[in-house]
Each structure stands twice: as structure tokens, then as C-alpha cells.
Amino acid sequence: MRIPVPPVRLGQDVVDLAAEYAAGTREPVEPRDAATVVLTREGSQPGAGPDVYLLRRQASMEFAAGMCVFPGGGVDRRDFDTEVAWAGPAPQEWADRLDCDEDLARALVCTAVRETFEESGVLLAGPSHDQVVADTTGEDWEADRVALETRELAMTDFLTRRGLVLRTDLLGVWGAWLTPVFEPRRYRTWFFTAALPEGQRTRDVSTESSSVTWLPALGAVEQVEAGAMLMMPPTYLTCLELAQHADPGAVLADAVGRRVTMHTPTVVEHPAGGHTLSVPEHQRAVLHDRHGDA
């Protein structure tokens, strides 16, 4: 079965449902704040962009079951801790780049680092502002990772006990998506990007995934288009955009200057007739280059 990719035509039932929300006859679900991190490394296939780290979500999950996603998850209340050890751009600078208030910006950055460690074993932290931990594969690291995942341990306490600081300068901003109003589960998700730190390696540790893989960004796009992989539109579009970059350094250089605005997909006319969901303006060109008016 071929998996629909943007710009996919919507069924009339979805169009009618969206119209009910637009008319105010239905009340949308309140979204939850979340962060996801596009983890990259040097590409394994020339001309296909950097490799990206993907997790295939368990088929039993209530949201995005069976989909391939980047590491990430919902903001925890303890991610708002103002005492967290911090290196890199100040929370106010992150607030400007993420288009949100300072408290939420701090929490989102903490969530991004925490979730990346929980779901891949990669830790964007170090003993100082210019160092990053080189290995997180020991049993003691795994015990801490599990404690973070089960919320028995807060990120601030974890870093303090180990004498580490968040290396927020290792993160870049990539995008922001809010689930359409007609979905029963909604997330306000900020997309970050980071390069795999030297010496660290990913591990298949997430309890929410059935498998993990590194793939060239363009290879992931091609697998989705061939029907061999499932992705939600934001993940697919992000991979397609990343495939235009030569390596992780080019991705981060692009991310440094980004200021994101939350995009909520809405029903719009499909260029070839019918209806589809809107995509962010900056991704329209790369999408058109790939598919034309299909």
C-alpha cells in the first residue's frame, strides 16, 4: 500500500469535520506542549543528506501508532525548574527563537535534552560549557536514564548529582507544529535539531518504540513514498528539508538563524483539485520541487 504524503488529498469526511470546527460547532481538544529532536550524524549515502535517527512507535500507542518519529515527548512540570544547570543561549534568547515565553522556552529546551537521552541514550550535557560527555553506555547511566523515563528522577537533580550542565548550544531550532483542530489528541510540538556528539552512540532503549534506525534523510523520504515506512507529515517534511543539506554542520548552521512560528495545518484547496492540509510557507518550495502539483 502506498502511504499518502503531502500534499495528500483529504476525504470529504475530514473536510466536513474541519468545517464543523471552523464554524464553532465543535470544541477542539486542548493541546499538550512537547519537544522533539532531529538527531543527525554524517551521511552514509552521498547526496542524500545527513543520516537521521528514527524510532518506530509501538503499534499499541494511542498517538501515532506504528509511525516513524524523532526522539521526543511531552513537557514535564519539572522541566520548568529555574535552577537547572545551563550553558549556551539564555532562556530569553530561546524564547525569541521559539516564539513563546521564557518559562516555556526553558522547559522546552530541558524537555528536548531529557527526551533525547531517554529515547536514544544520547546526552547533550557536559561538565562545562565547552565539554560534552563522551560515553553514556554504562550501567549507572542506564539506571539514571530509566529513572528519568519513569519520572523517579528530575532532570535538574540528575545533572546536579553528576556535575553536568545542559549544553543548550548543541541544539538548533527547526520548526513548530500544532496538531489540527479536528484531531482527538493534540500536541503543540517544537522541533529541535542536534548532531550526535563525538564519542556517543545511540542505543535502542525507548519503551515506546518497537525498533530504531539511522537512515539518510532522503532515504527516509523515499521509504515513505514507496509505502515501506509510515510518517506523519511534519516528520516527512522535516526529512525532506534536511535532505537538502550536506551534513549535520550545515543543518545546525541553518538552524542558528531560525525563528519559528507555530503552524497549525488547515484545510486548503489541493493544487490538482479537492482539498489538502496546509504546510509551512518555508517548506512549500522544497515540497513543490519534489512533487510538483501532484
Short mmCIF file of N, CA, C and O in Angstrom, two decimals, residues 210-275:
data_model
loop_
_atom_site.label_atom_id
_atom_site.label_comp_id
_atom_site.label_asym_id
_atom_site.label_seq_id
_atom_site.Cartn_x
_atom_site.Cartn_y
_atom_site.Cartn_z
N SER A 210 9.24 0.16 18.81
CA SER A 210 9.44 -1.26 18.50
C SER A 210 10.76 -1.49 17.80
O SER A 210 11.28 -2.61 17.79
N SER A 211 11.33 -0.44 17.19
CA SER A 211 12.63 -0.54 16.54
C SER A 211 13.18 0.86 16.32
O SER A 211 12.44 1.85 16.36
N VAL A 212 14.49 0.95 16.12
CA VAL A 212 15.13 2.23 15.83
C VAL A 212 16.08 2.04 14.66
O VAL A 212 16.52 0.93 14.36
N THR A 213 16.39 3.15 13.97
CA THR A 213 17.28 3.04 12.82
C THR A 213 17.89 4.40 12.50
O THR A 213 17.31 5.44 12.81
N TRP A 214 19.06 4.37 11.89
CA TRP A 214 19.66 5.54 11.26
C TRP A 214 19.43 5.40 9.77
O TRP A 214 19.71 4.35 9.18
N LEU A 215 18.94 6.46 9.13
CA LEU A 215 18.71 6.45 7.69
C LEU A 215 19.14 7.79 7.09
O LEU A 215 18.98 8.83 7.74
N PRO A 216 19.67 7.79 5.86
CA PRO A 216 19.86 9.07 5.18
C PRO A 216 18.53 9.80 5.10
O PRO A 216 17.48 9.17 4.89
N ALA A 217 18.54 11.10 5.28
CA ALA A 217 17.28 11.86 5.26
C ALA A 217 16.49 11.58 3.99
O ALA A 217 15.27 11.35 4.04
N LEU A 218 17.17 11.59 2.84
CA LEU A 218 16.47 11.33 1.59
C LEU A 218 16.02 9.88 1.52
O LEU A 218 14.95 9.58 0.96
N GLY A 219 16.79 8.96 2.09
CA GLY A 219 16.38 7.56 2.11
C GLY A 219 15.10 7.36 2.89
O GLY A 219 14.24 6.56 2.50
N ALA A 220 14.95 8.09 4.00
CA ALA A 220 13.71 8.02 4.77
C ALA A 220 12.54 8.53 3.95
O ALA A 220 11.46 7.94 3.94
N VAL A 221 12.74 9.64 3.25
CA VAL A 221 11.71 10.20 2.37
C VAL A 221 11.27 9.18 1.34
O VAL A 221 10.08 8.95 1.10
N GLU A 222 12.26 8.54 0.71
CA GLU A 222 11.96 7.57 -0.34
C GLU A 222 11.22 6.35 0.21
O GLU A 222 10.33 5.80 -0.47
N GLN A 223 11.56 5.92 1.42
CA GLN A 223 10.85 4.78 2.00
C GLN A 223 9.39 5.11 2.28
O GLN A 223 8.50 4.28 2.09
N VAL A 224 9.14 6.34 2.74
CA VAL A 224 7.76 6.76 2.98
C VAL A 224 6.99 6.80 1.66
O VAL A 224 5.87 6.31 1.55
N GLU A 225 7.60 7.36 0.64
CA GLU A 225 6.93 7.49 -0.65
C GLU A 225 6.69 6.13 -1.31
O GLU A 225 5.74 5.97 -2.06
N ALA A 226 7.54 5.15 -0.98
CA ALA A 226 7.38 3.80 -1.54
C ALA A 226 6.41 2.96 -0.73
O ALA A 226 6.09 1.83 -1.12
N GLY A 227 5.93 3.49 0.39
CA GLY A 227 5.00 2.74 1.22
C GLY A 227 5.66 1.79 2.19
O GLY A 227 4.99 0.96 2.80
N ALA A 228 6.99 1.90 2.36
CA ALA A 228 7.71 0.99 3.25
C ALA A 228 7.83 1.53 4.67
O ALA A 228 8.29 0.82 5.56
N MET A 229 7.42 2.78 4.88
CA MET A 229 7.54 3.41 6.19
C MET A 229 6.40 4.39 6.38
O MET A 229 5.98 5.06 5.43
N LEU A 230 5.91 4.49 7.60
CA LEU A 230 4.85 5.44 7.94
C LEU A 230 5.44 6.65 8.66
O LEU A 230 6.25 6.50 9.58
N MET A 231 5.04 7.83 8.24
CA MET A 231 5.44 9.06 8.91
C MET A 231 4.28 10.04 8.90
O MET A 231 3.51 10.07 7.95
N MET A 232 4.19 10.84 9.95
CA MET A 232 3.25 11.95 9.94
C MET A 232 3.85 13.06 9.09
O MET A 232 5.07 13.16 8.93
N PRO A 233 3.01 13.92 8.50
CA PRO A 233 3.51 14.96 7.60
C PRO A 233 4.65 15.81 8.14
O PRO A 233 5.61 16.06 7.41
N PRO A 234 4.62 16.27 9.41
CA PRO A 234 5.75 17.09 9.88
C PRO A 234 7.08 16.34 9.84
O PRO A 234 8.12 16.95 9.53
N THR A 235 7.08 15.05 10.16
CA THR A 235 8.31 14.27 10.14
C THR A 235 8.81 14.09 8.72
O THR A 235 9.99 14.26 8.43
N TYR A 236 7.89 13.75 7.82
CA TYR A 236 8.25 13.59 6.41
C TYR A 236 8.82 14.88 5.84
O TYR A 236 9.86 14.88 5.18
N LEU A 237 8.15 15.99 6.08
CA LEU A 237 8.59 17.27 5.53
C LEU A 237 9.94 17.69 6.12
O LEU A 237 10.78 18.27 5.42
N THR A 238 10.16 17.38 7.39
CA THR A 238 11.44 17.70 8.02
C THR A 238 12.56 16.88 7.38
O THR A 238 13.63 17.42 7.07
N CYS A 239 12.33 15.60 7.15
CA CYS A 239 13.33 14.77 6.47
C CYS A 239 13.60 15.28 5.07
O CYS A 239 14.76 15.33 4.62
N LEU A 240 12.55 15.68 4.36
CA LEU A 240 12.71 16.19 3.01
C LEU A 240 13.55 17.47 3.02
O LEU A 240 14.43 17.67 2.16
N GLU A 241 13.31 18.32 4.00
CA GLU A 241 14.07 19.56 4.10
C GLU A 241 15.52 19.29 4.49
O GLU A 241 16.45 19.89 3.93
N LEU A 242 15.74 18.37 5.42
CA LEU A 242 17.10 18.03 5.85
C LEU A 242 17.91 17.44 4.71
O LEU A 242 19.13 17.60 4.65
N ALA A 243 17.24 16.73 3.81
CA ALA A 243 17.94 16.10 2.69
C ALA A 243 18.59 17.10 1.77
O ALA A 243 19.45 16.74 0.96
N GLN A 244 18.21 18.38 1.89
CA GLN A 244 18.81 19.42 1.06
C GLN A 244 20.14 19.92 1.64
O GLN A 244 20.80 20.77 1.05
N HIS A 245 20.53 19.41 2.81
CA HIS A 245 21.75 19.84 3.49
C HIS A 245 22.83 18.78 3.38
O HIS A 245 22.54 17.58 3.42
N ALA A 246 24.07 19.21 3.28
CA ALA A 246 25.17 18.29 3.04
C ALA A 246 25.52 17.44 4.25
O ALA A 246 25.87 16.26 4.12
N ASP A 247 25.43 18.02 5.45
CA ASP A 247 25.90 17.32 6.64
C ASP A 247 25.29 17.96 7.89
O ASP A 247 24.61 19.00 7.79
N PRO A 248 25.53 17.38 9.08
CA PRO A 248 24.98 17.96 10.31
C PRO A 248 25.41 19.39 10.55
O PRO A 248 24.63 20.20 11.07
N GLY A 249 26.65 19.74 10.16
CA GLY A 249 27.11 21.10 10.33
C GLY A 249 26.28 22.09 9.54
O GLY A 249 25.96 23.18 10.03
N ALA A 250 25.90 21.72 8.33
CA ALA A 250 25.07 22.59 7.50
C ALA A 250 23.67 22.73 8.09
O ALA A 250 23.06 23.81 8.03
N VAL A 251 23.16 21.65 8.68
CA VAL A 251 21.85 21.71 9.33
C VAL A 251 21.88 22.68 10.49
O VAL A 251 21.00 23.55 10.64
N LEU A 252 22.88 22.56 11.36
CA LEU A 252 22.98 23.43 12.52
C LEU A 252 23.22 24.88 12.12
O LEU A 252 22.70 25.80 12.76
N ALA A 253 24.00 25.09 11.06
CA ALA A 253 24.23 26.46 10.59
C ALA A 253 22.92 27.09 10.13
O ALA A 253 22.68 28.29 10.36
N ASP A 254 22.07 26.31 9.49
CA ASP A 254 20.75 26.78 9.08
C ASP A 254 19.88 27.06 10.30
O ASP A 254 19.18 28.08 10.38
N ALA A 255 19.96 26.16 11.28
CA ALA A 255 19.10 26.27 12.46
C ALA A 255 19.44 27.48 13.33
O ALA A 255 18.55 28.02 14.01
N VAL A 256 20.69 27.91 13.33
CA VAL A 256 21.11 29.02 14.18
C VAL A 256 20.30 30.28 13.91
O VAL A 256 19.95 31.03 14.82
N GLY A 257 19.99 30.53 12.65
CA GLY A 257 19.28 31.75 12.31
C GLY A 257 17.77 31.63 12.28
O GLY A 257 17.08 32.58 11.92
N ARG A 258 17.25 30.49 12.65
CA ARG A 258 15.80 30.27 12.54
C ARG A 258 15.02 30.87 13.71
O ARG A 258 15.43 30.77 14.86
N ARG A 259 13.91 31.46 13.36
CA ARG A 259 12.89 31.89 14.33
C ARG A 259 11.60 31.23 13.87
O ARG A 259 11.17 31.45 12.74
N VAL A 260 11.00 30.40 14.71
CA VAL A 260 9.85 29.61 14.26
C VAL A 260 8.54 30.23 14.69
O VAL A 260 8.45 30.94 15.69
N THR A 261 7.52 29.94 13.92
CA THR A 261 6.14 30.29 14.24
C THR A 261 5.32 29.01 14.19
O THR A 261 5.45 28.22 13.25
N MET A 262 4.50 28.79 15.19
CA MET A 262 3.70 27.58 15.27
C MET A 262 2.77 27.47 14.05
O MET A 262 2.04 28.40 13.74
N HIS A 263 2.83 26.32 13.38
CA HIS A 263 1.97 26.09 12.21
C HIS A 263 0.90 25.06 12.56
O HIS A 263 1.22 23.95 12.97
N THR A 264 -0.35 25.45 12.38
CA THR A 264 -1.47 24.54 12.55
C THR A 264 -2.02 24.20 11.17
O THR A 264 -2.54 25.08 10.49
N PRO A 265 -1.89 22.95 10.71
CA PRO A 265 -2.41 22.60 9.38
C PRO A 265 -3.91 22.86 9.30
O PRO A 265 -4.68 22.48 10.18
N THR A 266 -4.32 23.53 8.23
CA THR A 266 -5.72 23.79 7.97
C THR A 266 -6.09 23.23 6.61
O THR A 266 -5.23 22.95 5.78
N VAL A 267 -7.37 23.05 6.38
CA VAL A 267 -7.84 22.52 5.11
C VAL A 267 -7.76 23.62 4.05
O VAL A 267 -8.31 24.71 4.22
N VAL A 268 -7.05 23.31 2.95
CA VAL A 268 -6.92 24.25 1.83
C VAL A 268 -7.18 23.50 0.54
O VAL A 268 -7.22 22.26 0.52
N GLU A 269 -7.34 24.22 -0.53
CA GLU A 269 -7.56 23.57 -1.83
C GLU A 269 -6.30 22.87 -2.30
O GLU A 269 -5.19 23.41 -2.20
N HIS A 270 -6.46 21.66 -2.81
CA HIS A 270 -5.34 20.91 -3.39
C HIS A 270 -5.06 21.49 -4.78
O HIS A 270 -6.00 21.80 -5.53
N PRO A 271 -3.78 21.66 -5.16
CA PRO A 271 -3.48 22.25 -6.47
C PRO A 271 -4.04 21.46 -7.65
O PRO A 271 -4.23 22.02 -8.74
N ALA A 272 -4.30 20.16 -7.43
CA ALA A 272 -4.84 19.34 -8.53
C ALA A 272 -6.31 19.03 -8.34
O ALA A 272 -6.86 18.15 -9.01
N GLY A 273 -6.97 19.77 -7.43
CA GLY A 273 -8.38 19.55 -7.18
C GLY A 273 -8.63 18.91 -5.84
O GLY A 273 -7.78 18.16 -5.33
N GLY A 274 -9.77 19.17 -5.24
CA GLY A 274 -10.08 18.65 -3.92
C GLY A 274 -9.44 19.48 -2.84
O GLY A 274 -9.20 20.68 -3.00
N HIS A 275 -9.14 18.84 -1.70
CA HIS A 275 -8.58 19.56 -0.55
C HIS A 275 -7.39 18.81 0.02
O HIS A 275 -7.26 17.60 -0.11
#
